[in-house]
Coordinates of C-alpha atoms in Angstrom, one line a residue:
Chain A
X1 CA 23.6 65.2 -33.3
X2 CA 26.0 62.1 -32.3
X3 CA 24.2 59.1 -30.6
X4 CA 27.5 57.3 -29.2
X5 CA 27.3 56.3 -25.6
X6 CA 28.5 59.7 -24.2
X7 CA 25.4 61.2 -25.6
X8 CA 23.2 63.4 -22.5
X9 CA 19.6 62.2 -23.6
X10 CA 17.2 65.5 -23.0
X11 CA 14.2 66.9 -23.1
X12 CA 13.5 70.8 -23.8
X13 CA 10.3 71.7 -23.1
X14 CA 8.1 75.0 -24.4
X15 CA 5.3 76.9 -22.7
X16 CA 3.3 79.6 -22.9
X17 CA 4.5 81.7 -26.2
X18 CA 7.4 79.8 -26.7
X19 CA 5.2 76.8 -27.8
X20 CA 2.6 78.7 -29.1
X21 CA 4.9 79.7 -31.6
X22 CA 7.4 76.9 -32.1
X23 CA 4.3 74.6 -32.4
X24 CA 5.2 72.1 -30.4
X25 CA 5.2 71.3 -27.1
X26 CA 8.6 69.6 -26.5
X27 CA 11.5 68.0 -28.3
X28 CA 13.9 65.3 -27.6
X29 CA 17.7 66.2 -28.3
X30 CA 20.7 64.6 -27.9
X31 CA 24.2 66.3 -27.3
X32 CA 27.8 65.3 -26.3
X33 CA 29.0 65.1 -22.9
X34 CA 29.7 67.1 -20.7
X35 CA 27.5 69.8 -21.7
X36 CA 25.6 73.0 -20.4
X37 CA 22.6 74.8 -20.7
X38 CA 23.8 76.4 -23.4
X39 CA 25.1 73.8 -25.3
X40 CA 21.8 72.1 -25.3
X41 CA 20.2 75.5 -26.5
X42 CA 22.6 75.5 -29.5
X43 CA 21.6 72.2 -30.5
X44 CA 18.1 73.0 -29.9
X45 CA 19.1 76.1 -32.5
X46 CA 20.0 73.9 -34.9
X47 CA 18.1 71.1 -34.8
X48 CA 14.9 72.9 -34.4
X49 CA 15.1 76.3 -36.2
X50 CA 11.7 77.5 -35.8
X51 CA 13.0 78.1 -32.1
X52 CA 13.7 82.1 -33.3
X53 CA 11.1 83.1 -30.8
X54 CA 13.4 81.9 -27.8
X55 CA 15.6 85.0 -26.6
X56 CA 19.5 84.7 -26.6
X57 CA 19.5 84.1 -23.4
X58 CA 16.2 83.1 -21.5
X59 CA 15.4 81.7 -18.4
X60 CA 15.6 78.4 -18.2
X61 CA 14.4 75.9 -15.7
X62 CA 16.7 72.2 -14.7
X63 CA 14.2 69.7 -13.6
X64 CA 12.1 72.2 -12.1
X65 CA 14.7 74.7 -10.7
X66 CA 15.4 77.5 -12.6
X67 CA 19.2 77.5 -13.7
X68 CA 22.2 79.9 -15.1
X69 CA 22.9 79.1 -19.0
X70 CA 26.2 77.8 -17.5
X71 CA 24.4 75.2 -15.5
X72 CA 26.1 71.6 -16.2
X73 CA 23.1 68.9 -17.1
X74 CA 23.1 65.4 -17.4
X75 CA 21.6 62.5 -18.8
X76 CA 17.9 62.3 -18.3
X77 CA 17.3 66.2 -17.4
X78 CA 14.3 67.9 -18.3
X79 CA 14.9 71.5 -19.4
X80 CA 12.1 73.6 -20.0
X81 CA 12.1 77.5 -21.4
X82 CA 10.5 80.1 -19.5
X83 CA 9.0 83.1 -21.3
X84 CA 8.6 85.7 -19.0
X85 CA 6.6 84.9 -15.7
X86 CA 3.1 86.8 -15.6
X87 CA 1.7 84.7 -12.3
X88 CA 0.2 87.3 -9.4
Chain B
X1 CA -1.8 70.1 -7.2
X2 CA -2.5 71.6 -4.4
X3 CA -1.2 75.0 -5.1
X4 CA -3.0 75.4 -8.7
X5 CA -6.4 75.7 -8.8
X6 CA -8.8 75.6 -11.9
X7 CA -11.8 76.7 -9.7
X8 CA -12.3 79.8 -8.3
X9 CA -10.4 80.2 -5.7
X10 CA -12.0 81.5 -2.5
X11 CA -9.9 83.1 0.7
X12 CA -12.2 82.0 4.1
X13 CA -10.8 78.1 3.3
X14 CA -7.4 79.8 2.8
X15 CA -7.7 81.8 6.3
X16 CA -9.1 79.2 8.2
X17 CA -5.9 76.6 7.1
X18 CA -3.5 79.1 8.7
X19 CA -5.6 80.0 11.8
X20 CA -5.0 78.9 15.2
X21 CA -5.6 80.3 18.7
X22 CA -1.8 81.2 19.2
X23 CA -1.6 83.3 16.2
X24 CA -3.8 86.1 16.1
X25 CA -3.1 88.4 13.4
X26 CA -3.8 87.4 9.6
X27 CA -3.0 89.3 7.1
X28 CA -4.0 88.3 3.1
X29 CA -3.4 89.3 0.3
X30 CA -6.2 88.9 -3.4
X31 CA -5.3 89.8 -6.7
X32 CA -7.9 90.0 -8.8
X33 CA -8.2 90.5 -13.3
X34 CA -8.5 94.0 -13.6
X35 CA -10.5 95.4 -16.1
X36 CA -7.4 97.3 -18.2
X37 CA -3.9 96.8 -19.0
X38 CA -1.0 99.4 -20.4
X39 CA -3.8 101.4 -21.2
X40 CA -6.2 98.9 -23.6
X41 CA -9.7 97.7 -22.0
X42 CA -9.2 93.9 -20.7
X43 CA -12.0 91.3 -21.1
X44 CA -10.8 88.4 -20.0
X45 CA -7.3 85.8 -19.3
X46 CA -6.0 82.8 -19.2
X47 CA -3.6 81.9 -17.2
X48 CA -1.7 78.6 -17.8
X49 CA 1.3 76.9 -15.9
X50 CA 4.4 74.4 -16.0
X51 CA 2.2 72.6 -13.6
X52 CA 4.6 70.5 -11.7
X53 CA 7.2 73.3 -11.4
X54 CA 4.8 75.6 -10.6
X55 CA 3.5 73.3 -8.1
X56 CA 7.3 72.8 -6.6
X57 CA 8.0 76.7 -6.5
X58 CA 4.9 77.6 -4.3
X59 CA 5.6 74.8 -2.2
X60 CA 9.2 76.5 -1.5
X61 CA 8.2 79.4 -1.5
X62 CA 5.8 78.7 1.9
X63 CA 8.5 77.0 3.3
X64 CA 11.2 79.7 2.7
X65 CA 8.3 81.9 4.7
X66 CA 7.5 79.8 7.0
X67 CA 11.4 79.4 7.7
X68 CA 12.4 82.7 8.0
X69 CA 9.4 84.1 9.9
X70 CA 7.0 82.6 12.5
X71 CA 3.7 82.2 10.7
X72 CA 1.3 79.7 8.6
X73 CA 1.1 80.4 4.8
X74 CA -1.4 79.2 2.4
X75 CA -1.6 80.2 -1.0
X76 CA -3.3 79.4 -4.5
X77 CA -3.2 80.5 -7.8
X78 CA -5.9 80.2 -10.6
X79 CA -5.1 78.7 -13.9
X80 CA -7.9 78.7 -17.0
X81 CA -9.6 81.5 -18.1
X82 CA -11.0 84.3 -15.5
X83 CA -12.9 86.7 -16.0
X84 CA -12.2 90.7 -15.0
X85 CA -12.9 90.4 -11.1
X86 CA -12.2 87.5 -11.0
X87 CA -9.2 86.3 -8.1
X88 CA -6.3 85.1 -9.3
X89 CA -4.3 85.0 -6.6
X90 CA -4.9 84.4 -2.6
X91 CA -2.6 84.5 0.3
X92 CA -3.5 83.9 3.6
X93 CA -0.8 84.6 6.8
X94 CA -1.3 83.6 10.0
X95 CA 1.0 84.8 12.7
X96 CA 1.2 85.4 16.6
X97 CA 2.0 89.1 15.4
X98 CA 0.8 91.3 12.8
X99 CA 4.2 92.6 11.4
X100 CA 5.2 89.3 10.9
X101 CA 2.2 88.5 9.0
X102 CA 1.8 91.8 6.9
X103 CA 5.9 91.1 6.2
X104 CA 5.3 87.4 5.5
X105 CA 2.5 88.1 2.7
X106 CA 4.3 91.0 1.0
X107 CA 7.1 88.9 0.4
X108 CA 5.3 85.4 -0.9
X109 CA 3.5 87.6 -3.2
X110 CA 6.7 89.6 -4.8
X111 CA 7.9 85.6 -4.9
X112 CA 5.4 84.4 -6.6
X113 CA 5.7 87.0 -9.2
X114 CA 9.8 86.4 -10.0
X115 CA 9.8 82.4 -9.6
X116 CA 6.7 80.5 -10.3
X117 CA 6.3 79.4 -14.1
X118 CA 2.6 80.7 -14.8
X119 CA 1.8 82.6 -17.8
X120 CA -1.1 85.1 -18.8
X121 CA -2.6 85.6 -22.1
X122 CA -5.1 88.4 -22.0
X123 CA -8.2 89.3 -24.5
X124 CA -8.6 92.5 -25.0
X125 CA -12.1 94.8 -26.0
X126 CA -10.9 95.7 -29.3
X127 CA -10.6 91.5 -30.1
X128 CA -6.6 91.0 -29.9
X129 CA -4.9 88.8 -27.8
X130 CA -1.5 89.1 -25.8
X131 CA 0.9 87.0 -24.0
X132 CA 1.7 89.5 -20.9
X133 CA 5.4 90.2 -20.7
X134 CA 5.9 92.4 -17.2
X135 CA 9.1 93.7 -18.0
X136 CA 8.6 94.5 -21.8
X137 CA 7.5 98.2 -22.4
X138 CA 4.0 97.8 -22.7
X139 CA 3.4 95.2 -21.1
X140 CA 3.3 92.5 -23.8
X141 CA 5.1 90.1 -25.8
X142 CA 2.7 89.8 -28.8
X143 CA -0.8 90.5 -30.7
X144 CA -3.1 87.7 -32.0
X145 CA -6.2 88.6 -33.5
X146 CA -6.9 92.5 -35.0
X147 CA -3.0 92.9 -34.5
X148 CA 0.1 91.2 -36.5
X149 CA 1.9 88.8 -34.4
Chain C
X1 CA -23.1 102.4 13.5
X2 CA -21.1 101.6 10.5
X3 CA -17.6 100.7 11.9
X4 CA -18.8 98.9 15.4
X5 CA -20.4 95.8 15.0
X6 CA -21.9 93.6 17.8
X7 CA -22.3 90.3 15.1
X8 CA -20.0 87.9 14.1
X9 CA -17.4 89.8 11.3
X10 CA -16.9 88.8 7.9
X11 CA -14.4 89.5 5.9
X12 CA -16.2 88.7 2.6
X13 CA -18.6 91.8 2.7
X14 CA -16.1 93.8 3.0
X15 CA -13.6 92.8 0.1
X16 CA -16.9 93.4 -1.9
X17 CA -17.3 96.7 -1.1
X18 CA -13.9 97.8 -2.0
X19 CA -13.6 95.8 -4.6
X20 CA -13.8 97.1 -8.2
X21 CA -12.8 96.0 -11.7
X22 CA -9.7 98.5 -11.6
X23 CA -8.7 97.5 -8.5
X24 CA -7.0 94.3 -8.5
X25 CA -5.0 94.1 -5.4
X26 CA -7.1 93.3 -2.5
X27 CA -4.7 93.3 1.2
X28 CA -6.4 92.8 3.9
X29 CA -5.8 91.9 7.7
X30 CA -8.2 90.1 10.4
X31 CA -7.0 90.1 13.7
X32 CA -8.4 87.4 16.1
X33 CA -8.6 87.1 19.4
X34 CA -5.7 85.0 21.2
X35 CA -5.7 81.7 23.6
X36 CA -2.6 83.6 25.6
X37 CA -1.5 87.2 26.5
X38 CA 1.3 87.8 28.6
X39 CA 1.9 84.3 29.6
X40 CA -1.5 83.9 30.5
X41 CA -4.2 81.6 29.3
X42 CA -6.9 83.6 27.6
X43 CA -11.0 81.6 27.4
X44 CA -12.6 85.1 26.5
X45 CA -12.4 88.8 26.0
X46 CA -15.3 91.8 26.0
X47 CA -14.6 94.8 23.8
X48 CA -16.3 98.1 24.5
X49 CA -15.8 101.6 23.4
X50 CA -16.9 104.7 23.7
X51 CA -19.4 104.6 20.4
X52 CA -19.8 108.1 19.2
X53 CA -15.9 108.7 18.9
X54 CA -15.2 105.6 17.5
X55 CA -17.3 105.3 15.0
X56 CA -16.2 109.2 14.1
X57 CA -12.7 108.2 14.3
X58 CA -12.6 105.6 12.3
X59 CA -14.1 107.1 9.5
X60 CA -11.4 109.5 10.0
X61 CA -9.2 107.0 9.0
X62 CA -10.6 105.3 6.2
X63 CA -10.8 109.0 4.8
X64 CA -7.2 109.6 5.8
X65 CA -5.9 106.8 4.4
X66 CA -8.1 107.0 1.1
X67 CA -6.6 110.9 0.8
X68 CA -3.2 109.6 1.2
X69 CA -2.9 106.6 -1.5
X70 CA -5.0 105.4 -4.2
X71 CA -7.2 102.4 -2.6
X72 CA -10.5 102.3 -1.0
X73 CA -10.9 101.3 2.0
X74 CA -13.2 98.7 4.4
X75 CA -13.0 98.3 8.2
X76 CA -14.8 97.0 10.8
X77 CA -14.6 96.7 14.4
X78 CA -16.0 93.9 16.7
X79 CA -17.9 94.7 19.7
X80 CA -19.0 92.5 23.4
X81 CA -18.4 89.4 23.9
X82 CA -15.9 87.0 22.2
X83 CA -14.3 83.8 22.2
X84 CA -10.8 82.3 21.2
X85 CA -10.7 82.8 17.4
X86 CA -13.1 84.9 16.5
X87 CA -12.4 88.0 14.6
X88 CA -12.3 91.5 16.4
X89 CA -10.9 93.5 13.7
X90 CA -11.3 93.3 10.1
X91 CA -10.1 95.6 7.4
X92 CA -9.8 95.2 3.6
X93 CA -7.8 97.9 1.4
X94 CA -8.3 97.7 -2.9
X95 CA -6.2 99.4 -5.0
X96 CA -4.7 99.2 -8.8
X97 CA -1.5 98.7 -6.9
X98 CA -0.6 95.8 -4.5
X99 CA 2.4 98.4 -2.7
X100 CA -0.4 100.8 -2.0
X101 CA -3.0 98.2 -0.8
X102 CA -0.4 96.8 1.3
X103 CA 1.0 100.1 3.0
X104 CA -2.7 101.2 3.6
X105 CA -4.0 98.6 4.7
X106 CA -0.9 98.2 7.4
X107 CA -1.2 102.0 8.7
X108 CA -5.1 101.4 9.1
X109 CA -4.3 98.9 11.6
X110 CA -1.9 101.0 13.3
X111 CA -3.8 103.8 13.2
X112 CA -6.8 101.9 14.6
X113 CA -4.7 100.5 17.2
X114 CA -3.6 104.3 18.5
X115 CA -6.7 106.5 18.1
X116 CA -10.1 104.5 18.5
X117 CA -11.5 104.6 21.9
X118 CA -11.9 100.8 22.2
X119 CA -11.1 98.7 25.2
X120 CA -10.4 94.9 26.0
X121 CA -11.2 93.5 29.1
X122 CA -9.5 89.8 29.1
X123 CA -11.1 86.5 31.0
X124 CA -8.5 84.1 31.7
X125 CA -8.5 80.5 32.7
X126 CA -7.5 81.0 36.3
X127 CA -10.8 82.7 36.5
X128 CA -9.1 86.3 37.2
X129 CA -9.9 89.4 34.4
X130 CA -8.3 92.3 33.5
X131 CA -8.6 95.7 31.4
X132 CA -5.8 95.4 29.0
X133 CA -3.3 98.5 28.9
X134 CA -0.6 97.8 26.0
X135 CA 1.4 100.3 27.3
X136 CA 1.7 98.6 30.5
X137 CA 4.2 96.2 32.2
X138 CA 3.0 93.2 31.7
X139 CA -0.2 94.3 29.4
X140 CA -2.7 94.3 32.3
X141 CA -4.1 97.6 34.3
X142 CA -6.1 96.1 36.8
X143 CA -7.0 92.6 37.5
X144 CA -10.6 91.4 39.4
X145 CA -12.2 87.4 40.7
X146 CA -8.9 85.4 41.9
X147 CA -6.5 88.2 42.4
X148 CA -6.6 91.6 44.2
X149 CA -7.3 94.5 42.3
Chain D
X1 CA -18.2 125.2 41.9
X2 CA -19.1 128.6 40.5
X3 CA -22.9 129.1 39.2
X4 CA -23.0 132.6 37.6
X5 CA -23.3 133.2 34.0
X6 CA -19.7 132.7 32.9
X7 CA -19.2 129.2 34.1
X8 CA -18.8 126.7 31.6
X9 CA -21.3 123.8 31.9
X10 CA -19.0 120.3 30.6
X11 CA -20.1 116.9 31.1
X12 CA -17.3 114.4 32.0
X13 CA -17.6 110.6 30.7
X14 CA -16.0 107.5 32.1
X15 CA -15.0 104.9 30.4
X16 CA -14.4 101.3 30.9
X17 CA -12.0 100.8 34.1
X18 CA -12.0 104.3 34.8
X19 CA -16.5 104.2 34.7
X20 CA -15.7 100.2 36.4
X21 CA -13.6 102.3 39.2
X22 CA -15.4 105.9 39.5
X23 CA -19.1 103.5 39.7
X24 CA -20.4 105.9 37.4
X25 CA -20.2 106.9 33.5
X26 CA -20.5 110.8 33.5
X27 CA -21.0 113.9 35.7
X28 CA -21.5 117.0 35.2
X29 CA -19.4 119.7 36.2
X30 CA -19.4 124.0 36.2
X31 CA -15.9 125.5 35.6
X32 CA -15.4 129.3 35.5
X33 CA -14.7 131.0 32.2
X34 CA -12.1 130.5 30.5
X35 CA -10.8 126.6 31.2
X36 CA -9.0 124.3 29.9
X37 CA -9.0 120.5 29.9
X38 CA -6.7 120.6 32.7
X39 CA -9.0 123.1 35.0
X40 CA -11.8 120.8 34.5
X41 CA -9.4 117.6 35.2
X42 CA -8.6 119.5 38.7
X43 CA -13.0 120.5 39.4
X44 CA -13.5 116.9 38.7
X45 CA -10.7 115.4 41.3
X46 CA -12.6 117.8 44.3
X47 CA -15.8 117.4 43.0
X48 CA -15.6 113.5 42.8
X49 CA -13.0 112.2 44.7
X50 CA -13.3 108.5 43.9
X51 CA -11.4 109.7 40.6
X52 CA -8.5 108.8 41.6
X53 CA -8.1 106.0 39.1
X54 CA -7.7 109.0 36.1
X55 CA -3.9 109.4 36.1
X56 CA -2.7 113.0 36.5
X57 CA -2.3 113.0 32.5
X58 CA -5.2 111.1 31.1
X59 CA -5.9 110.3 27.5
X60 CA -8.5 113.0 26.9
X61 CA -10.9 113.4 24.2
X62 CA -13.4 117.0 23.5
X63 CA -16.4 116.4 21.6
X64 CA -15.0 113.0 19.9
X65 CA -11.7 113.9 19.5
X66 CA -8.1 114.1 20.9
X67 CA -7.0 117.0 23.1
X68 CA -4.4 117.6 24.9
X69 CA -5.0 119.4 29.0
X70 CA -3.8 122.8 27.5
X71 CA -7.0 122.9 25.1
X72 CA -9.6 125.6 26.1
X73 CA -13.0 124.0 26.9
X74 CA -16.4 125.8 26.2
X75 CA -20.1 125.6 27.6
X76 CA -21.5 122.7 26.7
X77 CA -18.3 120.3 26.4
X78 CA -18.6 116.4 26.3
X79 CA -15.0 115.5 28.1
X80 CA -14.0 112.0 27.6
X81 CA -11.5 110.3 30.0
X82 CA -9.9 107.3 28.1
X83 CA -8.1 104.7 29.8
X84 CA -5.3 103.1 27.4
X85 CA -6.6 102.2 24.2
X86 CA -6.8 98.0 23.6
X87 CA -8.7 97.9 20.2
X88 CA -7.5 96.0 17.2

């Protein structure tokens, strides 16, 4: 994890099983710029392993719009991880 | 919050938001907790949300409707725990024509279902627990309870 | 007199008695009556029908539609007189399956619409009335009070 | 009007405009053996001339339900003229 100046400051968030079984509710991660959504879940990978229970590739959700894995973010972004959706 | 509801959520407030004397046809749609699922006996849910995206999706969701058809849409969804019966969901559609309306509620219901971050944990008769997956075979992610995770 | 009704409907009752613990899609439609039909401003409307047949065929169609998909089925339809708003038809269709609540639910309507023996006779703020024939050119057969018949 | 044994006794209803125009909301009429809708659509219009508000192919309905003017009618008949249907 670096924590020079070029460092995106954000927040992944878990619901629903995801934070049933990583036990928490939301971590705080740092990772170089520029970076995507994927980049962000790698460093989630490593910096948080019990995250096993997040798929390779789930859906994912940039300040409340839910975003490709390719998706750029940015300093300050809020990315939560969707299990899947069981509203209705 | 006004799209989230932790009380039970009733459909004659929902009709009468979207009423009006120019449109005359309403067409709604209630889902309610049935009383099975993938084939086990269902006693009760909760559902829970990522409230303020939740809240954001319905909102674009009515407006998507309300752009690309002529009508009023209201709609709310219950979070907590519900018992079988118990509604869910309610839509209500107001529109100056029926097709419109019936075309209207059939799609901010399929909507609903693929956008808005709410999740369902069910309790089932034999004492286990499930998150609901709808597109896993079976229907859910995992046990709690009489079951291994 | 099941499927006539000269009170005030409610669409409440109705969801009830469709309503079961494995059905959990509930569609239903209300049609009201309108301030305006073919350009013209509408205070009031009578309904009347021709009792015997319409109750008969409208249980027709509930049993039609409950033979055809897997829902049960409520409808009701308002008789005399009524003002701007209120209901004067009201269905409700339950079923495991929102798709099949929906699709019932839509050809009740239709089929309501084609085969009862119900008839409309308009009051409209110039002070004229008129039998309404949706087949007709312009939606009016006849008129009566400001305007020759 | 025939009135030996074979004629077919059938009562004919009116129904809004068409009862609001005719100024009444049934009569009954004696066809001869064997009639159809039609025959008894043709008694009724020199029977009761102020029928001319029935079009020449009503709506039509025998004993509660829908019939076209080629159905056969029998003793005892409840014909129902319908003017266009405005329910819903």
């Amino acid at each position: 994890m670096t924590t020079d100046s070029a460092a995106l400051r954000i927040r992944v968030r878990f619901f629903a099983r995801f934070a049933e079984v990583v036990g928490r509710e939301a971590i705080d991660l740092r990772v170089a710029a520029p970076a995507t959504v994927a980049d962000v879940l790698a460093e989630m990978r490593r910096a948080c392993p019990p995250t096993d229970v997040v798929p390779a590739k789930p859906l994912c959700a940039r300040n409340l719009s839910q975003v490709s894995l390719e998706e750029p973010v940015a300093d300050g972004d809020e990315l939560a991880l969707l299990p899947p959706l069981a509203g209705g | 919050m006004a799209f989230l509801s932790e009380a039970p959520l009733e459909l004659g407030p929902l009709m009468a938001e979207v009423q009006a004397p120019d449109r005359g046809g309403v067409a709604c749609f209630v889902g309610t907790v049935r009383d099975h699922h993938a084939g086990r006996g269902v006693i009760g849910l909760a559902y829970s949300a990522y409230a303020e995206m939740a809240e954001t999706e319905c909102e674009r969701i009515v407006a998507e409707a309300e752009g690309r058809w002529p009508v009023r849409v209201a709609l709310r969804h219950r979070l907590g725990e519900l018992s079988v019966g118990e509604a869910a969901v309610a839509i209500a559609v107001a529109s100056a024509h029926r097709e419109e309306a019936f075309a209207a509620c059939r799609w901010v219901i399929e909507e609903l279902k693929r956008r808005v971050p709410i999740w369902k944990r069910e309790r089932y008769a034999d004492g286990t627990e499930a998150w609901v997956d709808p597109s896993a075979q079976g229907g859910t992610a995992s046990l709690r309870g009489g079951k291994p995770g």
